[in-house]
Each structure stands twice: as structure tokens, then as C-alpha cells.
Amino acid sequence: MNLLSTLLVTTIAVMNPIHEQRQEVVEIDTAELGLPAAFVVRDAFGIERATQLTYDGKLLLDVHVRPGATATYTVQEGVPAPVRSSVGGRQYPERLDDIAFENDRIGFRLYGPALQRKGEKGFGHDVWVKRTTELILEELYRNDPRMSFHLDYGKGLDCYGVGPSLGLGTPALLRDGKIVYPWCYETYKILDKGPLRFTVQVDFPTTADGITEHRILTLDKGSNFCKAVVWYDGLQAPTDVAAGFAIRPADPKPVVIGNRYVHYADPTVDPERHQTQIYVALLFPDSPVDIVLMENHALGIFRHYQSGMFSYYFGAAWSEFDVRSQQEWQTRIDGYMQAREYSLQIKISKK
């Protein structure tokens, strides 16, 4: 590195507008930064911080900021050190074209064309629960069926039931007041692979009446919540669209409905033996929705949709890991909604 490059430093000031500690991944438009071909981001101690460049031109930075404070990071030309990824995922053709992905808290799964060809009705998003910050999906798939990933061997498992339901957070059109359950995805493209964000786009078969659904799902390090961006092509008239999660008829615990969110303590597929709960939620910080209970689902309904993208968040936590009760889940939801309302503020300067 020459002397000139050591003097060209960009400063990123991250201001926390609320009086709560913040740890999250922030995104900055790379056009504002003018990044060199290779660069390093350091904190106030000079320690290198994990970063990622996304498919849509954002710099991701893993930050922590005290209540009401400002944290300062510097960007300088240099070669970043290798960093362990906190997210991961891929298509698993060895298991009927699953797409599964995870971060250091939770994991999710979508069913693919091979499952649909078998005639199984796996409409919704599945949940993988974890009791470790390690990435475990590769190990779980590699060991199944010798060590079934439906059993807990100490790191996590799949004990959430999907079947002919929306699972957790799946979108669906409504027709005549009833859910039109989507089938499995047709094609996919992984857009971001880590170390801070995993993003996948899945596209669905065009229906007989010419409607095609698209989803972009994004999971960041440290978050229990996956962002869903959804749009439909081919709608001829305004249509109600919902995102929902399943409510178990055999265990009708109260569903908690709040201001633009709904959550529930799912009993797992075998509650008498598992003796745990999976806390699930839908959050709608960016759009007004009607939250209703119907067809053994909690739904957030976007009224009179016809075109364009809409977004929401679905999330989960396990009572065996970082959220031990539904009361703690409520606190986690409150904090996440507050963080969406009062986002960390970014100021960039160069010297």
C-alpha cells in the first residue's frame, strides 16, 4: 500500500436514535462510499469488522452502538482478513430439492419441484430450530437419515410441522375469502451467500389463469426474522393477498395480535415428547394490514393488491436456545419493531 492510499480514509458514523443498545447489520449504498477494489473496515479500536457487498449494491457492516450514541468506523484500502460466515444455505438436491438456509439463531426451509412431483403438499416455509450459533444445516443433511434431522442430537432439528398449511410466513392469494395455497417453487437463484446476509429469490410456476409469484427472502446475522419481498405478475384485478402462519387445532394457545404484528407459541409436531415451544411471528412494519384468524391460520392481509412489491418479516425462536418464553418473544418482537421504526442513522465523510 502506498502513502497516498493510507491517507484516503472514509469515516462511517452510525448514530443510534433510541435509548436501547443496538447490535445489527446495517446497509450502506456503495455509490455513496466510492469504495476501492479492496478495502478494510475498522472500529474505534482499529479492529477489523466483518463486511459484505450485496447483489444490489449495498455494503453490509456488522455494528454495535450504545443507547443514544454514535459509533465510528473507518474504511481504508487494504485486503480484508478471512471471516467465518454467520449465514449459509443452498439447494439440497440430495433431499428432494429443499432450499434451506440459516444464521446464528434460526433456520428455514422451502420445498422444491421434486417434492411436488411426488404429490406431497408442502406449501409453506419450514423452521429449523437451533441451540448453537454454529451453522448446522450441512451436518444435519449429511447425517440424515442415519441421524434423523427430526430428532435432537444436541445442535438443533426440524420439529415444526408444515404439511398442507402456510407453515411460517408464506404468502398466498385470497379468493372468495379462502386461502389459495401455493405449491413448491419452480426455479431459484441465490443472490447473497454471506458472511452477514443470505438472500435467495424463488419463482413459482405460472398458474392456469396466468399468475406468477416471486419471492426474495433475506436473513441477516443475529436476527430471528427473515425479510420477505413478494410480488405477483398477471393479476387482472385488485386481489387480497395474505402472509400467514399455521395454528395447531390440537393446541389452540392464544394468538397475540399487536400493532402490525402477530405471534404464537407453536407446540412442535410432537409436544408430549419434545416438551418445547417454537415461538413464531409475522411483522408488518412497512405496510398496514388486517390481521385475522381463519382456516387454522393467523393472517396479515394486504388489501386490494394488484402489482408491485410488498414486504414483511417472518421469524421464529426456540425455547431451548435464546428465547425461553413467549414473554421473552414479545420483548424480542418489540425491540425489532422499534429498530425498524427508528433505524440507525448513517453519516459518511472523507478525508
Short mmCIF file of C-alpha atoms in Angstrom, two decimals:
data_model
loop_
_atom_site.label_atom_id
_atom_site.label_comp_id
_atom_site.label_asym_id
_atom_site.label_seq_id
_atom_site.Cartn_x
_atom_site.Cartn_y
_atom_site.Cartn_z
CA MET A 1 0.00 0.00 0.00
CA ASN A 2 1.45 3.39 -0.93
CA LEU A 3 1.42 6.54 1.21
CA LEU A 4 -1.42 8.14 -0.77
CA SER A 5 -3.77 5.20 -0.14
CA THR A 6 -3.07 5.36 3.62
CA LEU A 7 -4.35 8.94 3.65
CA LEU A 8 -7.60 8.27 1.77
CA VAL A 9 -9.90 7.31 4.62
CA THR A 10 -13.69 7.22 4.64
CA THR A 11 -15.44 7.55 8.00
CA ILE A 12 -18.82 5.95 8.66
CA ALA A 13 -20.64 7.36 11.69
CA VAL A 14 -23.52 5.17 12.90
CA MET A 15 -25.91 7.00 15.24
CA ASN A 16 -28.41 5.22 17.44
CA PRO A 17 -31.53 7.43 17.88
CA ILE A 18 -33.11 5.37 20.68
CA HIS A 19 -32.11 4.65 24.26
CA GLU A 20 -31.56 0.94 23.76
CA GLN A 21 -28.40 -0.98 22.91
CA ARG A 22 -28.22 -1.92 19.20
CA GLN A 23 -26.41 -4.82 17.56
CA GLU A 24 -27.37 -5.32 13.95
CA VAL A 25 -26.29 -5.42 10.34
CA VAL A 26 -26.59 -2.05 8.60
CA GLU A 27 -26.53 -1.45 4.87
CA ILE A 28 -24.93 1.49 3.07
CA ASP A 29 -25.23 2.32 -0.61
CA THR A 30 -21.80 1.69 -2.13
CA ALA A 31 -22.32 4.61 -4.53
CA GLU A 32 -22.03 6.95 -1.53
CA LEU A 33 -18.77 5.39 -0.40
CA GLY A 34 -16.67 5.19 -3.57
CA LEU A 35 -15.01 2.00 -2.37
CA PRO A 36 -11.61 0.89 -3.65
CA ALA A 37 -11.25 -2.55 -5.21
CA ALA A 38 -10.14 -3.99 -1.86
CA PHE A 39 -10.90 -2.38 1.49
CA VAL A 40 -10.98 -2.93 5.24
CA VAL A 41 -13.44 -1.51 7.77
CA ARG A 42 -12.20 -0.96 11.33
CA ASP A 43 -13.88 0.08 14.58
CA ALA A 44 -12.71 2.69 17.10
CA PHE A 45 -10.08 0.26 18.45
CA GLY A 46 -8.71 -0.38 14.97
CA ILE A 47 -10.14 -3.90 14.94
CA GLU A 48 -11.38 -5.13 11.59
CA ARG A 49 -15.17 -5.58 11.31
CA ALA A 50 -16.98 -8.10 9.15
CA THR A 51 -18.44 -6.68 5.92
CA GLN A 52 -20.23 -7.91 2.81
CA LEU A 53 -21.07 -6.50 -0.61
CA THR A 54 -24.59 -7.47 -1.68
CA TYR A 55 -26.06 -8.27 -5.06
CA ASP A 56 -27.98 -4.97 -5.07
CA GLY A 57 -25.03 -2.65 -4.39
CA LYS A 58 -25.03 -2.36 -0.60
CA LEU A 59 -22.17 -2.56 1.85
CA LEU A 60 -23.22 -4.54 4.91
CA LEU A 61 -21.49 -3.75 8.20
CA ASP A 62 -21.88 -5.59 11.50
CA VAL A 63 -22.18 -2.84 14.14
CA HIS A 64 -22.92 -2.32 17.81
CA VAL A 65 -23.94 1.07 19.19
CA ARG A 66 -24.72 2.17 22.76
CA PRO A 67 -28.07 3.84 23.59
CA GLY A 68 -28.26 7.31 22.04
CA ALA A 69 -24.61 7.12 20.99
CA THR A 70 -22.59 7.24 17.76
CA ALA A 71 -20.13 4.55 16.71
CA THR A 72 -17.43 5.44 14.21
CA TYR A 73 -15.90 3.09 11.66
CA THR A 74 -13.22 3.77 9.07
CA VAL A 75 -12.91 2.41 5.55
CA GLN A 76 -9.44 2.17 4.07
CA GLU A 77 -7.82 0.45 1.13
CA GLY A 78 -6.49 -2.97 2.09
CA VAL A 79 -7.04 -6.71 1.90
CA PRO A 80 -9.65 -7.93 4.41
CA ALA A 81 -8.88 -10.92 6.59
CA PRO A 82 -10.92 -14.10 6.15
CA VAL A 83 -14.02 -14.18 8.34
CA ARG A 84 -16.24 -17.04 9.47
CA SER A 85 -19.67 -16.78 7.88
CA SER A 86 -22.67 -16.30 10.17
CA VAL A 87 -25.16 -17.32 7.47
CA GLY A 88 -25.36 -20.14 4.99
CA GLY A 89 -27.64 -22.10 2.73
CA ARG A 90 -28.09 -23.81 -0.62
CA GLN A 91 -30.36 -26.12 -2.55
CA TYR A 92 -30.17 -29.70 -1.26
CA PRO A 93 -30.95 -31.96 -4.24
CA GLU A 94 -29.94 -34.91 -2.08
CA ARG A 95 -33.19 -34.26 -0.19
CA LEU A 96 -35.89 -33.55 -2.82
CA ASP A 97 -34.65 -30.09 -3.87
CA ASP A 98 -35.03 -28.43 -0.47
CA ILE A 99 -33.73 -24.89 -0.23
CA ALA A 100 -32.58 -24.43 3.35
CA PHE A 101 -30.74 -21.51 4.93
CA GLU A 102 -29.75 -20.38 8.40
CA ASN A 103 -27.94 -17.82 10.51
CA ASP A 104 -26.52 -17.94 14.03
CA ARG A 105 -30.03 -18.09 15.59
CA ILE A 106 -32.53 -19.89 13.36
CA GLY A 107 -33.04 -21.62 10.03
CA PHE A 108 -35.74 -22.01 7.36
CA ARG A 109 -36.60 -24.39 4.54
CA LEU A 110 -38.64 -24.29 1.31
CA TYR A 111 -39.79 -27.35 -0.61
CA GLY A 112 -38.99 -27.79 -4.27
CA PRO A 113 -40.08 -29.37 -7.55
CA ALA A 114 -39.02 -32.90 -6.61
CA LEU A 115 -41.34 -32.91 -3.62
CA GLN A 116 -44.21 -31.52 -5.68
CA ARG A 117 -43.73 -34.26 -8.30
CA LYS A 118 -44.30 -36.79 -5.53
CA GLY A 119 -47.67 -35.17 -4.85
CA GLU A 120 -46.83 -34.12 -1.30
CA LYS A 121 -48.47 -30.89 -0.18
CA GLY A 122 -45.61 -28.95 1.37
CA PHE A 123 -46.95 -25.46 0.78
CA GLY A 124 -45.24 -23.38 3.44
CA HIS A 125 -41.90 -22.30 4.87
CA ASP A 126 -40.46 -24.75 7.39
CA VAL A 127 -38.45 -23.81 10.51
CA TRP A 128 -35.15 -25.30 11.71
CA VAL A 129 -34.55 -24.67 15.41
CA LYS A 130 -31.02 -24.41 16.80
CA ARG A 131 -29.24 -24.39 20.14
CA THR A 132 -25.90 -23.18 18.79
CA THR A 133 -24.55 -20.21 16.84
CA GLU A 134 -22.72 -22.63 14.53
CA LEU A 135 -24.03 -23.33 11.04
CA ILE A 136 -25.51 -26.82 11.24
CA LEU A 137 -27.54 -27.49 8.09
CA GLU A 138 -24.74 -29.22 6.21
CA GLU A 139 -24.21 -31.59 9.12
CA LEU A 140 -27.93 -32.30 9.56
CA TYR A 141 -28.46 -33.09 5.90
CA ARG A 142 -25.26 -35.13 5.68
CA ASN A 143 -26.24 -37.31 8.65
CA ASP A 144 -29.89 -37.85 7.68
CA PRO A 145 -31.42 -40.45 7.67
CA ARG A 146 -28.83 -42.24 9.85
CA MET A 147 -29.38 -39.50 12.44
CA SER A 148 -32.75 -38.06 11.51
CA PHE A 149 -32.89 -34.27 11.47
CA HIS A 150 -36.33 -34.63 13.09
CA LEU A 151 -34.57 -35.71 16.30
CA ASP A 152 -32.46 -33.56 18.63
CA TYR A 153 -28.85 -34.70 18.92
CA GLY A 154 -27.70 -31.53 20.62
CA LYS A 155 -27.38 -28.80 17.97
CA GLY A 156 -30.88 -28.43 16.51
CA LEU A 157 -33.57 -30.13 14.46
CA ASP A 158 -36.70 -29.82 12.38
CA CYS A 159 -39.67 -30.22 14.74
CA TYR A 160 -42.00 -27.67 13.13
CA GLY A 161 -44.99 -29.00 11.19
CA VAL A 162 -45.83 -27.66 7.73
CA GLY A 163 -47.85 -30.13 5.67
CA PRO A 164 -50.85 -28.65 3.81
CA SER A 165 -50.56 -25.25 5.53
CA LEU A 166 -48.73 -21.97 5.04
CA GLY A 167 -46.12 -23.08 7.58
CA LEU A 168 -44.44 -19.89 8.76
CA GLY A 169 -44.64 -16.67 6.78
CA THR A 170 -45.74 -17.97 3.39
CA PRO A 171 -47.69 -15.58 1.15
CA ALA A 172 -50.93 -16.61 -0.55
CA LEU A 173 -53.68 -15.09 -2.66
CA LEU A 174 -57.19 -14.99 -1.20
CA ARG A 175 -60.15 -15.94 -3.37
CA ASP A 176 -63.73 -15.64 -2.14
CA GLY A 177 -62.39 -15.27 1.38
CA LYS A 178 -60.37 -18.50 1.24
CA ILE A 179 -56.62 -19.17 1.12
CA VAL A 180 -55.21 -20.25 -2.25
CA TYR A 181 -52.31 -22.40 -1.10
CA PRO A 182 -49.16 -22.05 -3.24
CA TRP A 183 -47.26 -25.12 -4.44
CA CYS A 184 -43.49 -25.54 -4.32
CA TYR A 185 -41.03 -23.18 -6.02
CA GLU A 186 -40.06 -23.83 -9.64
CA THR A 187 -36.73 -22.00 -10.02
CA TYR A 188 -34.34 -20.26 -7.67
CA LYS A 189 -31.28 -18.04 -7.57
CA ILE A 190 -29.03 -17.46 -4.57
CA LEU A 191 -28.20 -13.75 -4.56
CA ASP A 192 -26.14 -13.34 -1.37
CA LYS A 193 -24.07 -16.03 0.34
CA GLY A 194 -22.65 -14.33 3.44
CA PRO A 195 -20.86 -13.77 5.68
CA LEU A 196 -23.53 -11.39 7.03
CA ARG A 197 -26.55 -11.92 4.76
CA PHE A 198 -28.12 -14.78 2.85
CA THR A 199 -30.58 -13.89 0.07
CA VAL A 200 -32.45 -16.20 -2.26
CA GLN A 201 -35.04 -15.48 -4.94
CA VAL A 202 -37.61 -18.19 -5.63
CA ASP A 203 -40.08 -18.09 -8.50
CA PHE A 204 -43.22 -20.18 -8.77
CA PRO A 205 -44.99 -21.91 -11.66
CA THR A 206 -47.46 -19.76 -13.59
CA THR A 207 -50.99 -20.81 -12.71
CA ALA A 208 -53.69 -21.77 -15.22
CA ASP A 209 -55.07 -18.23 -15.02
CA GLY A 210 -51.67 -16.66 -15.78
CA ILE A 211 -50.49 -15.58 -12.31
CA THR A 212 -46.84 -15.93 -11.31
CA GLU A 213 -45.48 -15.42 -7.79
CA HIS A 214 -41.96 -14.27 -6.91
CA ARG A 215 -40.27 -14.06 -3.51
CA ILE A 216 -36.95 -12.68 -2.31
CA LEU A 217 -36.04 -13.94 1.17
CA THR A 218 -33.26 -12.29 3.19
CA LEU A 219 -31.77 -13.45 6.50
CA ASP A 220 -29.10 -11.43 8.33
CA LYS A 221 -26.64 -12.39 11.03
CA GLY A 222 -28.07 -12.10 14.54
CA SER A 223 -31.71 -11.82 13.51
CA ASN A 224 -34.61 -14.14 14.29
CA PHE A 225 -36.53 -12.56 11.42
CA CYS A 226 -36.36 -13.20 7.69
CA LYS A 227 -37.45 -10.42 5.34
CA ALA A 228 -39.83 -11.43 2.56
CA VAL A 229 -40.27 -9.26 -0.55
CA VAL A 230 -43.12 -10.60 -2.68
CA TRP A 231 -44.74 -9.69 -5.99
CA TYR A 232 -47.19 -11.26 -8.42
CA ASP A 233 -47.37 -10.90 -12.18
CA GLY A 234 -50.53 -11.40 -14.18
CA LEU A 235 -53.26 -10.27 -11.80
CA GLN A 236 -56.14 -8.79 -13.76
CA ALA A 237 -57.86 -7.05 -10.85
CA PRO A 238 -57.07 -5.95 -7.28
CA THR A 239 -56.83 -9.01 -5.05
CA ASP A 240 -56.36 -9.53 -1.33
CA VAL A 241 -53.00 -11.16 -0.54
CA ALA A 242 -52.04 -12.61 2.84
CA ALA A 243 -48.97 -13.81 4.70
CA GLY A 244 -49.68 -16.32 7.42
CA PHE A 245 -48.62 -18.97 9.88
CA ALA A 246 -50.34 -22.17 10.96
CA ILE A 247 -52.22 -22.52 14.25
CA ARG A 248 -52.43 -26.07 15.57
CA PRO A 249 -56.04 -27.17 16.16
CA ALA A 250 -54.93 -29.67 18.81
CA ASP A 251 -53.16 -26.95 20.79
CA PRO A 252 -55.15 -23.70 20.40
CA LYS A 253 -52.99 -21.44 22.53
CA PRO A 254 -53.87 -17.73 22.38
CA VAL A 255 -52.56 -15.88 19.36
CA VAL A 256 -51.18 -12.47 20.33
CA ILE A 257 -52.17 -9.67 17.96
CA GLY A 258 -50.43 -6.31 18.32
CA ASN A 259 -49.84 -3.17 16.29
CA ARG A 260 -48.73 -4.58 12.90
CA TYR A 261 -47.60 -7.92 14.30
CA VAL A 262 -48.97 -11.29 15.39
CA HIS A 263 -47.23 -14.10 17.28
CA TYR A 264 -47.86 -17.55 18.71
CA ALA A 265 -46.21 -20.33 20.76
CA ASP A 266 -46.19 -23.35 18.46
CA PRO A 267 -46.21 -26.69 20.34
CA THR A 268 -43.95 -28.59 17.85
CA VAL A 269 -45.09 -31.66 15.90
CA ASP A 270 -44.82 -33.98 18.95
CA PRO A 271 -45.37 -31.82 22.05
CA GLU A 272 -45.68 -34.64 24.56
CA ARG A 273 -42.21 -35.90 23.72
CA HIS A 274 -40.42 -32.68 22.70
CA GLN A 275 -41.71 -30.61 25.66
CA THR A 276 -40.54 -27.39 23.97
CA GLN A 277 -42.11 -24.48 22.08
CA ILE A 278 -41.27 -22.72 18.85
CA TYR A 279 -42.15 -19.03 19.02
CA VAL A 280 -43.28 -17.71 15.64
CA ALA A 281 -44.29 -14.27 14.42
CA LEU A 282 -45.27 -12.13 11.46
CA LEU A 283 -44.25 -8.46 11.45
CA PHE A 284 -45.60 -5.78 9.12
CA PRO A 285 -43.62 -2.61 9.98
CA ASP A 286 -43.82 -1.13 6.47
CA SER A 287 -47.45 -1.68 5.44
CA PRO A 288 -50.90 -1.56 7.01
CA VAL A 289 -52.55 -4.98 7.11
CA ASP A 290 -55.68 -6.55 8.55
CA ILE A 291 -54.71 -9.32 10.96
CA VAL A 292 -57.33 -12.07 11.09
CA LEU A 293 -57.63 -15.69 12.23
CA MET A 294 -59.10 -18.09 9.66
CA GLU A 295 -58.67 -21.65 8.38
CA ASN A 296 -56.38 -22.50 11.34
CA HIS A 297 -54.04 -19.67 10.39
CA ALA A 298 -53.09 -16.23 11.59
CA LEU A 299 -53.02 -13.96 8.55
CA GLY A 300 -51.86 -10.45 7.78
CA ILE A 301 -53.91 -9.37 4.78
CA PHE A 302 -52.74 -6.78 2.25
CA ARG A 303 -55.99 -5.46 0.82
CA HIS A 304 -56.60 -4.79 -2.89
CA TYR A 305 -53.13 -5.67 -4.14
CA GLN A 306 -52.62 -5.63 -7.92
CA SER A 307 -48.97 -5.04 -8.71
CA GLY A 308 -45.58 -4.09 -7.29
CA MET A 309 -43.54 -5.42 -4.39
CA PHE A 310 -44.70 -5.66 -0.79
CA SER A 311 -42.65 -6.74 2.21
CA TYR A 312 -43.00 -8.20 5.68
CA TYR A 313 -40.96 -10.26 8.15
CA PHE A 314 -41.46 -13.76 9.50
CA GLY A 315 -39.45 -15.13 12.36
CA ALA A 316 -39.01 -17.85 14.94
CA ALA A 317 -37.11 -18.78 18.09
CA TRP A 318 -36.84 -21.94 20.17
CA SER A 319 -37.41 -22.26 23.91
CA GLU A 320 -34.22 -24.37 24.13
CA PHE A 321 -31.99 -21.55 22.86
CA ASP A 322 -32.09 -17.77 23.05
CA VAL A 323 -35.79 -17.09 23.77
CA ARG A 324 -37.06 -19.12 26.74
CA SER A 325 -40.69 -17.98 26.93
CA GLN A 326 -43.40 -16.24 24.93
CA GLN A 327 -42.96 -13.21 27.17
CA GLU A 328 -39.32 -13.01 26.06
CA TRP A 329 -40.51 -13.42 22.47
CA GLN A 330 -42.77 -10.41 22.93
CA THR A 331 -39.75 -8.42 24.11
CA ARG A 332 -37.74 -9.56 21.08
CA ILE A 333 -40.58 -8.51 18.75
CA ASP A 334 -40.97 -5.12 20.45
CA GLY A 335 -37.26 -4.45 20.04
CA TYR A 336 -37.24 -5.47 16.39
CA MET A 337 -40.26 -3.33 15.56
CA GLN A 338 -38.71 -0.36 17.35
CA ALA A 339 -35.48 -0.84 15.43
CA ARG A 340 -37.42 -0.80 12.13
CA GLU A 341 -39.19 2.41 13.12
CA TYR A 342 -36.02 4.14 14.36
CA SER A 343 -33.31 2.86 12.06
CA LEU A 344 -29.64 3.52 12.74
CA GLN A 345 -28.60 6.74 11.01
CA ILE A 346 -25.55 6.75 8.76
CA LYS A 347 -23.27 9.69 8.01
CA ILE A 348 -20.32 9.37 5.63
CA SER A 349 -17.31 11.68 5.47
CA LYS A 350 -13.98 11.51 3.68
CA LYS A 351 -10.56 12.89 4.48
#
